[in-house]
mmCIF file of C-alpha atoms (C1' of nucleotides) in Angstrom:
data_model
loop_
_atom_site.group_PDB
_atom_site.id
_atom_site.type_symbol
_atom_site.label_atom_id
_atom_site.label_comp_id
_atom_site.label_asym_id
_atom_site.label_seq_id
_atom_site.Cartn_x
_atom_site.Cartn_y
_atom_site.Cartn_z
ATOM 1 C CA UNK A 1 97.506 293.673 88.728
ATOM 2 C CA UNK A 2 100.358 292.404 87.674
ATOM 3 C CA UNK A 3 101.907 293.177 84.684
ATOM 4 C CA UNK A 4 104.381 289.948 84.298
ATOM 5 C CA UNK A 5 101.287 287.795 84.968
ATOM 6 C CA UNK A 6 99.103 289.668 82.162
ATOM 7 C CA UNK A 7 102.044 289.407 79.886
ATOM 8 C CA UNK A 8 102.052 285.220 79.551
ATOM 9 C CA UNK A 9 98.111 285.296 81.388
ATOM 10 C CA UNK A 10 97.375 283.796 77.945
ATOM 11 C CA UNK A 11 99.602 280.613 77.899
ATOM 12 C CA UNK A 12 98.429 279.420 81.124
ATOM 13 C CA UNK A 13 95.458 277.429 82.840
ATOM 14 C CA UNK A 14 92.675 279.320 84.371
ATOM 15 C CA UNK A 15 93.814 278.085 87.870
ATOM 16 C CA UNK A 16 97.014 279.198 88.273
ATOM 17 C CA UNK A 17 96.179 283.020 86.737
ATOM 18 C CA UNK A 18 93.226 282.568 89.567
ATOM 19 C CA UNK A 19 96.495 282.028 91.937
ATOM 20 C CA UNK A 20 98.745 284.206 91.118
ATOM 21 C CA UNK A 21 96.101 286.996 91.275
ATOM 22 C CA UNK A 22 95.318 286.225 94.836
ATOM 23 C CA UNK A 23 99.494 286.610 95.342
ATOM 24 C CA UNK A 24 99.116 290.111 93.981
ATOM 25 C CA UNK A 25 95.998 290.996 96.324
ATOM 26 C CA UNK A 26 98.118 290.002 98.760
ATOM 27 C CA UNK A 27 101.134 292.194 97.944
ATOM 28 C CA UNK A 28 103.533 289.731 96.742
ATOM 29 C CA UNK A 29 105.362 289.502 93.149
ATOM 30 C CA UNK A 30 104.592 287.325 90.532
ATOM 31 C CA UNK A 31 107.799 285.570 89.519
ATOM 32 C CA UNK A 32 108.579 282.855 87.698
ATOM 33 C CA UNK A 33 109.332 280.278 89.491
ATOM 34 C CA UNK A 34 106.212 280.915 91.710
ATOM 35 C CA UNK A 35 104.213 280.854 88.395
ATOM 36 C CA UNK A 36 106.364 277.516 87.968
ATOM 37 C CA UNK A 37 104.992 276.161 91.470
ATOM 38 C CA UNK A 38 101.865 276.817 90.693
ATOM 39 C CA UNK A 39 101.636 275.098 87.477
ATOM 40 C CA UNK A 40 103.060 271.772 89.219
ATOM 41 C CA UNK A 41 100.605 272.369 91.908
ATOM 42 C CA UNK A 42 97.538 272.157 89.185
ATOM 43 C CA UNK A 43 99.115 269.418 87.637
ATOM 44 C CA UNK A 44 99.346 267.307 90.809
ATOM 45 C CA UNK A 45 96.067 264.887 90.370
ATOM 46 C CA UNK A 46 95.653 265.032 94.086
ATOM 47 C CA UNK A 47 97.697 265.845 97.067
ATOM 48 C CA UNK A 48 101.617 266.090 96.363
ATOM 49 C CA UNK A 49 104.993 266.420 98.384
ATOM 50 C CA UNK A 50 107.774 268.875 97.619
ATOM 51 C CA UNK A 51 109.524 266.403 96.215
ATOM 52 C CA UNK A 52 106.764 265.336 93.584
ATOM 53 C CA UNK A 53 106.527 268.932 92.768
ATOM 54 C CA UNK A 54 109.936 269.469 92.150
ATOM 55 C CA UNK A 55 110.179 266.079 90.565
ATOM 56 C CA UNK A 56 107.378 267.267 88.006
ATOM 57 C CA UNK A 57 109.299 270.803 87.634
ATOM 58 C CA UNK A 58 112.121 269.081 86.725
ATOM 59 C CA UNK A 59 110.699 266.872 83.903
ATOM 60 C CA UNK A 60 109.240 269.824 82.362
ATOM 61 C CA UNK A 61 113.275 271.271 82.253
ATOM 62 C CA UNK A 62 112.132 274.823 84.562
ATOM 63 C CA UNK A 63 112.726 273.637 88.268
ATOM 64 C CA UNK A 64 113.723 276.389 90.045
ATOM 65 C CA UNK A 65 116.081 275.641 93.466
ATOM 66 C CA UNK A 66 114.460 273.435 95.977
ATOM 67 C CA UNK A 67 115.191 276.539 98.573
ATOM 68 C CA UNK A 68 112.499 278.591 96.213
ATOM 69 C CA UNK A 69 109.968 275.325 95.981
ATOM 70 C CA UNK A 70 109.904 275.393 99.539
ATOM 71 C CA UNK A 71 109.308 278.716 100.230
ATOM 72 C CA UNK A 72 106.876 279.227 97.710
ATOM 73 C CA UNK A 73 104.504 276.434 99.464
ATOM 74 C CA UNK A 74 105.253 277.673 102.528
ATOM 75 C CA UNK A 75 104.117 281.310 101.489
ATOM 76 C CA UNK A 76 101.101 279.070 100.154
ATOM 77 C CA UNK A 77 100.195 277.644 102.995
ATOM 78 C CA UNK A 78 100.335 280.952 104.996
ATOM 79 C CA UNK A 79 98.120 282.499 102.466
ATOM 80 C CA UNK A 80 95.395 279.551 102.551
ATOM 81 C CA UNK A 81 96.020 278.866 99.184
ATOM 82 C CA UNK A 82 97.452 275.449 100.030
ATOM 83 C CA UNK A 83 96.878 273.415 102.645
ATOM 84 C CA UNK A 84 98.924 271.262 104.730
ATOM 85 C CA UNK A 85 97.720 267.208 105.000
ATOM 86 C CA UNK A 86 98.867 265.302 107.768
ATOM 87 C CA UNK A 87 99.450 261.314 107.494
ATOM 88 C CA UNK A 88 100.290 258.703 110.017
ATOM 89 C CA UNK A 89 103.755 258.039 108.756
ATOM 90 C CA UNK A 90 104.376 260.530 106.400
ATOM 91 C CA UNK A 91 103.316 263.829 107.557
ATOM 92 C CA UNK A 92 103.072 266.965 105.367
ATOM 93 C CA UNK A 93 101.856 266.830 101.623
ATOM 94 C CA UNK A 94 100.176 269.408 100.314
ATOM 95 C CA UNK A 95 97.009 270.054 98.480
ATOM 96 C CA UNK A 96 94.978 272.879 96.624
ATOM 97 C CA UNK A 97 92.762 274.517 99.346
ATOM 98 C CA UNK A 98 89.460 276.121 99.174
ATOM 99 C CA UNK A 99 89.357 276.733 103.031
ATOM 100 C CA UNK A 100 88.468 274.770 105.788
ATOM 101 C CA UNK A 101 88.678 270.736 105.024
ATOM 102 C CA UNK A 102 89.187 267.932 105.580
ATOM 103 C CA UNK A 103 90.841 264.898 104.137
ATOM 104 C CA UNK A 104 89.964 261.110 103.466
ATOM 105 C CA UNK A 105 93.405 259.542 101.900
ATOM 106 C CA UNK A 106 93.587 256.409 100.330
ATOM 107 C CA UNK A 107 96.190 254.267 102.162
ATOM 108 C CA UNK A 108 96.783 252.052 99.045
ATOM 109 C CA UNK A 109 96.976 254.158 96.107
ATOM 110 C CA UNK A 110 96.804 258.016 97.762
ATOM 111 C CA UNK A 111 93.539 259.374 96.042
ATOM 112 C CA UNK A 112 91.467 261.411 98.117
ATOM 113 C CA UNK A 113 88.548 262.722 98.953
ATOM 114 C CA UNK A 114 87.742 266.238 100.389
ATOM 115 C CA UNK A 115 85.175 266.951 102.862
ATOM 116 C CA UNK A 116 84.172 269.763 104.497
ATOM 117 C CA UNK A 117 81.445 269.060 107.080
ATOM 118 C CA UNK A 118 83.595 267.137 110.313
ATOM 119 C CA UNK A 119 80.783 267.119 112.681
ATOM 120 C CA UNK A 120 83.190 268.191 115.614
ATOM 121 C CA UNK A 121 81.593 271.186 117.049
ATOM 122 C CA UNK A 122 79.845 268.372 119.795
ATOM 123 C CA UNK A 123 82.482 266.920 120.725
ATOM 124 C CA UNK A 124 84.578 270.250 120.974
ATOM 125 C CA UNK A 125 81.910 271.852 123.205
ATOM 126 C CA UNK A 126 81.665 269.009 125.292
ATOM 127 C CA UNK A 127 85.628 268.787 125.660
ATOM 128 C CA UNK A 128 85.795 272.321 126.170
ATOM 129 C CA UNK A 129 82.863 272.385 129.587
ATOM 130 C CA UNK A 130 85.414 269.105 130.480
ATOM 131 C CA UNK A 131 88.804 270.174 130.231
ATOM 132 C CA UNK A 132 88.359 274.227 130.813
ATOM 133 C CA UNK A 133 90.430 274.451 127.488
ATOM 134 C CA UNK A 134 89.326 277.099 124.947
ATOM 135 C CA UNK A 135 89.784 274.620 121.519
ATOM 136 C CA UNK A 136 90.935 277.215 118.450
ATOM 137 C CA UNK A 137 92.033 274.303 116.109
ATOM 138 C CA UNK A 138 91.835 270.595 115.338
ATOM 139 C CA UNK A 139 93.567 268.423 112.816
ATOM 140 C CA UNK A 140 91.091 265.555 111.217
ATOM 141 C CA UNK A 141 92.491 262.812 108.557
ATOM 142 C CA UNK A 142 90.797 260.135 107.979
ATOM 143 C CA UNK A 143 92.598 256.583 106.015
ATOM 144 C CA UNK A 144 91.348 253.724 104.500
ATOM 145 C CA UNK A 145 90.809 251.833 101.276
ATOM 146 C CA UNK A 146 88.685 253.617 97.839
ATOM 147 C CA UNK A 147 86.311 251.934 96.210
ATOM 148 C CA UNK A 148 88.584 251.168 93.224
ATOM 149 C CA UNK A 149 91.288 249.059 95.352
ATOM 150 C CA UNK A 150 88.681 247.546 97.206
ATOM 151 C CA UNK A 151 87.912 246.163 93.599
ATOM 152 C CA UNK A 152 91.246 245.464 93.028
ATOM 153 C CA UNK A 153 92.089 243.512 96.331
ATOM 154 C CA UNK A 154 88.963 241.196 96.905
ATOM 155 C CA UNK B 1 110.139 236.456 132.450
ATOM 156 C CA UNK B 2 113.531 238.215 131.885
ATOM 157 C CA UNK B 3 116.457 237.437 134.416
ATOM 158 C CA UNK B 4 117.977 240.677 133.545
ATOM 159 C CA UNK B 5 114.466 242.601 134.244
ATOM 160 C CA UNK B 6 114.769 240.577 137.601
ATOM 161 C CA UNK B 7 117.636 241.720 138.617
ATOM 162 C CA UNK B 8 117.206 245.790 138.894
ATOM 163 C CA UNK B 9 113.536 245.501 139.442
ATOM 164 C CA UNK B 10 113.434 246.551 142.771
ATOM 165 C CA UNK B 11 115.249 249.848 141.706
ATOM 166 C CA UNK B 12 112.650 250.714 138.985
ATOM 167 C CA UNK B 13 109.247 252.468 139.187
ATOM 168 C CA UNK B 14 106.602 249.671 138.642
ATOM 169 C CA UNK B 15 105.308 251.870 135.410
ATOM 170 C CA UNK B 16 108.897 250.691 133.905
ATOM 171 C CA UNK B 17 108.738 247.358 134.575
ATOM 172 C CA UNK B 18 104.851 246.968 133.897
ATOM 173 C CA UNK B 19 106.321 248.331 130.089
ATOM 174 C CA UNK B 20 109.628 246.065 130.254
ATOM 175 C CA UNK B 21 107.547 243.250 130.797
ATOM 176 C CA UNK B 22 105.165 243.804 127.781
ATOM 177 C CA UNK B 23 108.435 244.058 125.838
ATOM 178 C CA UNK B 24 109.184 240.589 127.112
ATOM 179 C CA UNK B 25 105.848 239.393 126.508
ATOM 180 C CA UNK B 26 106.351 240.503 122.810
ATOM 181 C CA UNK B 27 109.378 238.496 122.490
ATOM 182 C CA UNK B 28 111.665 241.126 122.915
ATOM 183 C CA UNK B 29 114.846 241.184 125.261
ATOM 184 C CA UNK B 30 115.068 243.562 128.091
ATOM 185 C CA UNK B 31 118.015 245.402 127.765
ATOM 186 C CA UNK B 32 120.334 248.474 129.415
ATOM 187 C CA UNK B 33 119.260 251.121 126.685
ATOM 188 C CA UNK B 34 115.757 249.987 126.549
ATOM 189 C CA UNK B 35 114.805 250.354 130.257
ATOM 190 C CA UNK B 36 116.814 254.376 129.658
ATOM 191 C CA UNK B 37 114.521 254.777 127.155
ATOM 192 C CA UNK B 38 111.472 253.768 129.552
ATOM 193 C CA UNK B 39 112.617 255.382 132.378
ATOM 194 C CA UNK B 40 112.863 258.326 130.506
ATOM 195 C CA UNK B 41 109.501 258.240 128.680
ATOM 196 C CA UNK B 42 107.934 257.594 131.746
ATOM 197 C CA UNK B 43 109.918 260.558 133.821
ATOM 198 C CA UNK B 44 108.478 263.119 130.902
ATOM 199 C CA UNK B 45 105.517 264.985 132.004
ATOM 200 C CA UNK B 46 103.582 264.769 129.182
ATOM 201 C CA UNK B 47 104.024 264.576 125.353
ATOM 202 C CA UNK B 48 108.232 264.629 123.833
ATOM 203 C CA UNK B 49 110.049 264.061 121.119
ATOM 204 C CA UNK B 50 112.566 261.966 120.708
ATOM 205 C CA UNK B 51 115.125 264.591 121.316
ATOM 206 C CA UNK B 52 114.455 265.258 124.541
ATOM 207 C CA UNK B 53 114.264 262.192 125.874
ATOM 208 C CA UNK B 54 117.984 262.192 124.545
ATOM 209 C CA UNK B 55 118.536 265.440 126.585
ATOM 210 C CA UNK B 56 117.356 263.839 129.409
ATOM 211 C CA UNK B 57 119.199 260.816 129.441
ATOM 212 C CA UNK B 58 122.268 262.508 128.333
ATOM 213 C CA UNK B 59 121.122 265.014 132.060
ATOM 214 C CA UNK B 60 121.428 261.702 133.930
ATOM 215 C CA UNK B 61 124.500 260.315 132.214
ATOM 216 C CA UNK B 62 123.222 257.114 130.618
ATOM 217 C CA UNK B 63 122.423 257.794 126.720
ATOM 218 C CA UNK B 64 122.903 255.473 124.693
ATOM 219 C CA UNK B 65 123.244 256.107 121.230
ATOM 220 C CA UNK B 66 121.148 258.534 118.929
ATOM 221 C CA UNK B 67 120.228 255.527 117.156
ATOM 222 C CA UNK B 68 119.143 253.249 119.932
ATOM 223 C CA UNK B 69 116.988 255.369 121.088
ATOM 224 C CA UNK B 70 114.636 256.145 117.706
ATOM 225 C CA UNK B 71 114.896 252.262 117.133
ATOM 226 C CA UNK B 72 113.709 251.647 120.864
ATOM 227 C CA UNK B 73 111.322 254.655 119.879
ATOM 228 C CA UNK B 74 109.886 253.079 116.687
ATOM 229 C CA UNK B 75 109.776 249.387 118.413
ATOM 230 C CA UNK B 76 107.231 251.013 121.329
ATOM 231 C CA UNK B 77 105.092 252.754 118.735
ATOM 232 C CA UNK B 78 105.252 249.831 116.193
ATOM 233 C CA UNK B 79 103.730 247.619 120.055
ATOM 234 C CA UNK B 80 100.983 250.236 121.105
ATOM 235 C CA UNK B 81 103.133 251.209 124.098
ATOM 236 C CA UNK B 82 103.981 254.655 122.688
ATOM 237 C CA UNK B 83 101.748 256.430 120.370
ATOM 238 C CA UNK B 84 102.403 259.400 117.833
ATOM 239 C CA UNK B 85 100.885 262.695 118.090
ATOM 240 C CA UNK B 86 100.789 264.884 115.403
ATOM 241 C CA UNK B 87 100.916 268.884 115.493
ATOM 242 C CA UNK B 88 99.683 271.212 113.443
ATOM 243 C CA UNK B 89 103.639 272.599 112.327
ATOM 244 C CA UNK B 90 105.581 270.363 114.597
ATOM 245 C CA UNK B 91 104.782 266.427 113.926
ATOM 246 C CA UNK B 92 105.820 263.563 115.938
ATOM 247 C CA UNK B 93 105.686 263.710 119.406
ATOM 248 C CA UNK B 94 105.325 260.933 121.592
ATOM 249 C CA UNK B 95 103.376 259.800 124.329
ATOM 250 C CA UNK B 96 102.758 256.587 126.457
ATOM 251 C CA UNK B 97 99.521 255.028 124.863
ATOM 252 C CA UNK B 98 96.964 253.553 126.969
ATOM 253 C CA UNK B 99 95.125 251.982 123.365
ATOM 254 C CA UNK B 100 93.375 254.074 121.077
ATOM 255 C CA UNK B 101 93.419 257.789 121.938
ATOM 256 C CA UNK B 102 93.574 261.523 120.837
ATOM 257 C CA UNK B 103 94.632 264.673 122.441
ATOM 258 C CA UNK B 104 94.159 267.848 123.176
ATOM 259 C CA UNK B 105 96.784 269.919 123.378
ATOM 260 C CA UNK B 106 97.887 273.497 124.617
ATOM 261 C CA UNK B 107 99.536 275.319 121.551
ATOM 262 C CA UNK B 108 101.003 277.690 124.460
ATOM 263 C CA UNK B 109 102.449 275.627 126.957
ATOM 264 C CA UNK B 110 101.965 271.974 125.442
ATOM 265 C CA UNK B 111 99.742 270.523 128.524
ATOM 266 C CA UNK B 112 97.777 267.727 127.009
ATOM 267 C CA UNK B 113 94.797 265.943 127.519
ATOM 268 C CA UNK B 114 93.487 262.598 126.255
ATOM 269 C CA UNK B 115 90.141 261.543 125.729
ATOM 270 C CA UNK B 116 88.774 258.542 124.238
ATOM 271 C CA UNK B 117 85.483 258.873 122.917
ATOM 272 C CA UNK B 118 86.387 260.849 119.234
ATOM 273 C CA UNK B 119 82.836 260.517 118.358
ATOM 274 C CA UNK B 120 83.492 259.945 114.792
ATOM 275 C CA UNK B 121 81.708 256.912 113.684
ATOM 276 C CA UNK B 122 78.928 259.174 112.516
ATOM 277 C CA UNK B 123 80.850 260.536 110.326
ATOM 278 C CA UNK B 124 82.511 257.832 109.575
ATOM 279 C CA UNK B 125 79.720 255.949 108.429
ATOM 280 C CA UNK B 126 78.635 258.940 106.419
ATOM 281 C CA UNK B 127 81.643 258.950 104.395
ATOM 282 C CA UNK B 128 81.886 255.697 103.569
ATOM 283 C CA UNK B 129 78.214 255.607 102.203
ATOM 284 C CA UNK B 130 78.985 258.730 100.427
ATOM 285 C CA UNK B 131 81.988 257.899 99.277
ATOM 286 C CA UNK B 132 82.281 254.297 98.619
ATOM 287 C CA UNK B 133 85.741 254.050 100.783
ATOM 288 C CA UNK B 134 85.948 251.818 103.514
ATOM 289 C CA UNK B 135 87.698 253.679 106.185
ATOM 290 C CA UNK B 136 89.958 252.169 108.709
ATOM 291 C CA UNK B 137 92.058 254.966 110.301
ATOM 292 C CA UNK B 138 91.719 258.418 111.627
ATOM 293 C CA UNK B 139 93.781 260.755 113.108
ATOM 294 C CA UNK B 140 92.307 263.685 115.143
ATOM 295 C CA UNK B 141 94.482 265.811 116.854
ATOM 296 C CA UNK B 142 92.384 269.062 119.118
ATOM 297 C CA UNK B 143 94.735 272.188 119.861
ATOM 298 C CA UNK B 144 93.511 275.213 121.983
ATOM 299 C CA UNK B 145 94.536 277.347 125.143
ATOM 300 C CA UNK B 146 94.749 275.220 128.203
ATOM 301 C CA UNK B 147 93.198 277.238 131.452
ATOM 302 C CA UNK B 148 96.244 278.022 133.276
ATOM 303 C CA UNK B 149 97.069 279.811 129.360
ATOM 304 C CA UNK B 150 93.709 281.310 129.432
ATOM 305 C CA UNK B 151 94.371 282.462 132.572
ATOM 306 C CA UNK B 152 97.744 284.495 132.385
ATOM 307 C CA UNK B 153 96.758 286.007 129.022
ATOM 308 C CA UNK B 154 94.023 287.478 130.205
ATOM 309 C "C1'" DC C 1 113.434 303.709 81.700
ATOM 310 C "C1'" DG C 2 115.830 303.233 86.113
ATOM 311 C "C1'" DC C 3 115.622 302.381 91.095
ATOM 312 C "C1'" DC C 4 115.166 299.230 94.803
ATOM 313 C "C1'" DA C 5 112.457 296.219 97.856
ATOM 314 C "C1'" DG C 6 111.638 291.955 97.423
ATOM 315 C "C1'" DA C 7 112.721 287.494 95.184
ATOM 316 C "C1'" DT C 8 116.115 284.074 93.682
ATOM 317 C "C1'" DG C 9 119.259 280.115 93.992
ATOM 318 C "C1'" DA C 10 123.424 277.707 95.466
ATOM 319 C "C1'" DG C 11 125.049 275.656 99.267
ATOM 320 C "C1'" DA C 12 125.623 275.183 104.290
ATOM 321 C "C1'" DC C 13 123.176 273.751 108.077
ATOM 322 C "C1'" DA C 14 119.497 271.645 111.150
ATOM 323 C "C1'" DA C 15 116.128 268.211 112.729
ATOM 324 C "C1'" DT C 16 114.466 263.751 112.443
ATOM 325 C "C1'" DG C 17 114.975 259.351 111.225
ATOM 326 C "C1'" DT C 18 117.014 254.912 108.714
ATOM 327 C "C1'" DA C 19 120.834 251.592 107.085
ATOM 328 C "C1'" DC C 20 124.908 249.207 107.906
ATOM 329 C "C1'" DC C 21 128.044 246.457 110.406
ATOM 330 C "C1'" DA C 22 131.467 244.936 113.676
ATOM 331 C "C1'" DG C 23 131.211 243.813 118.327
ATOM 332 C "C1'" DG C 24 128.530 242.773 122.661
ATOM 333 C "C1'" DT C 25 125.078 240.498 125.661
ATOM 334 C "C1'" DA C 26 120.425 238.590 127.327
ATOM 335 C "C1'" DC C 27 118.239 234.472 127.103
ATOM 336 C "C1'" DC C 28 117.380 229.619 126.204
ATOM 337 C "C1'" DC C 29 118.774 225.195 127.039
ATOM 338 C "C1'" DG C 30 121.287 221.521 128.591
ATOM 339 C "C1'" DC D 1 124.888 227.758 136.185
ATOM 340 C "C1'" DG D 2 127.576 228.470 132.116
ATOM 341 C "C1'" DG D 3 127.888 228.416 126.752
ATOM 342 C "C1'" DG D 4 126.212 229.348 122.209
ATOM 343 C "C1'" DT D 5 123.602 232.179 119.428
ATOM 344 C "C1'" DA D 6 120.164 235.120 117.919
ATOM 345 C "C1'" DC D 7 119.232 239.462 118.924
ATOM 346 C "C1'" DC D 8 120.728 244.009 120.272
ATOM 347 C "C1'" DT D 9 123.983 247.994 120.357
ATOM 348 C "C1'" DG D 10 126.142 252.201 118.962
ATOM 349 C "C1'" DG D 11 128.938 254.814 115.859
ATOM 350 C "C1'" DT D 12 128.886 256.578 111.395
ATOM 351 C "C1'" DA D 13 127.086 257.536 107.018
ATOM 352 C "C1'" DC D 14 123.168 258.696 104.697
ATOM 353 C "C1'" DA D 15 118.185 260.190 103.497
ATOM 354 C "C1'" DT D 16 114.454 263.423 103.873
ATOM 355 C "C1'" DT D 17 112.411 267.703 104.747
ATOM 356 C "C1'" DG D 18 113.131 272.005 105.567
ATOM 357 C "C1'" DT D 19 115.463 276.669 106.919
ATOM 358 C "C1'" DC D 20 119.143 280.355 106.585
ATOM 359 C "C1'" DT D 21 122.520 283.247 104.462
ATOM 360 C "C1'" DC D 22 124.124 286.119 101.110
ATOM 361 C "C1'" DA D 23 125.466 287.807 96.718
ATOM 362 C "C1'" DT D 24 122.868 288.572 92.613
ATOM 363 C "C1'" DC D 25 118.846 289.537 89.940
ATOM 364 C "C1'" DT D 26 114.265 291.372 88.621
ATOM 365 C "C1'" DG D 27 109.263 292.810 88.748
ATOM 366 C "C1'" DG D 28 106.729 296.815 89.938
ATOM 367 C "C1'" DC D 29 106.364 301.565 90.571
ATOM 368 C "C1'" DG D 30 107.117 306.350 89.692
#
DNA sequence: CGCCAGATGAGACAATGTACCAGGTACCCG
DNA sequence: CGGGTACCTGGTACATTGTCTCATCTGGCG
């Protein structure tokens, strides 16, 4: 517990006390500007970059350095809590994580879908009796257009 | 057909001037720093980044500039000649392209592998009735322990 | 409440890549 | 085969995305 988080615990959303919690589980302080990271982080409507994060933080007047926005995701991302999304240009945004996933990015307007269930273990097994390589990871994005800028470009 | 290509092709492997030749094809010119920059992707034993082709020119005494070579870089990718593979931490290596492909890569030692079949259209077609995207892009990227790895850290 | 390990933040630095522009050169064409 | 020109070059400055250092501060614990 954490007595800085149960102090303000009232004037924030649900999902960043659910956050911050798991930071004090696992033995790290809850500070301000992390508490500040993770509101942007909510806030994001999908997946973000550091910049849009500290873009947001900014508008709201309490952006801490960009040295602490960094670190903060990167502690994040070590802890599961966010997870790294690759592109084909632009590598590395970020999104809220609940484990294992997958990604399907719009390339027009960046919404995105989240999917869980990649269908890979085949195709792992089958490279794995091939290749003699034990397979521990794989990295699965998929692009194209939403339904709503389909609309919008026919 | 380029004169200049003409000239030094008998000193060049054939894989360089099978690649200058595409270039020319493409309506590009064969030039000095472009056939470096082939003749060092083409020396590399398996996926690099673009700073160590760099090294290795700069090894045999013919770099040209930083800037040539990303621009000579970007110009294969942006043809199909080169392709981008993304890491899990470290994006953007490079690797001659033989069309559509994915790897498999040692996180250890960085041996690679490329297969063809992904086996995604399932999936893909899955998605896109679930979904209501149309997809048009994926990017799968397989990392693991290749045998020789296996091997010594057992 | 006071101590201190851990966190902060400003700024330097690094890696990767793009923009600009004056000067150079491969290629087309006659 | 040589000239004109569109394209290419390379050096430098700059942009982006991070990381590192270090003096200072602060949340958590006793």
């Amino acid at each position: 517990m954490s007595r800085y988080l149960d102090a303000r615990r009232e004037t924030l959303p649900a999902a960043v006390t659910d956050l911050a919690e798991q930071l004090t589980e696992a033995g790290y302080k809850v500070t301000g500007p992390r508490l500040a990271v993770l509101k942007a982080a909510t806030a994001q409507p999908g997946a973000f970059s550091v910049h849009e994060l500290e873009q947001w933080l900014i508008a709201q007047g309490e952006s801490p350095g960009t040295a602490s926005i960094f670190r903060t995701v990167r502690l994040l991302c070590d802890l599961n809590l966010l997870q790294r999304i690759h592109g084909l240009d632009e590598c590395h945004r970020y999104s809220l994580s609940k484990g294992h996933g997958h990604h399907l990015v719009c390339t027009n307007c960046g919404a995105m879908e989240r999917f869980d269930n990649c269908g890979v273990q085949g195709l792992v097994q089958q490279l794995e009796q091939h290749t003699g390589f034990r397979i521990s990871a794989h990295l699965i994005e998929l692009f194209g257009l939403c339904p709503r800028c389909r609309a919008t470009a026919a």
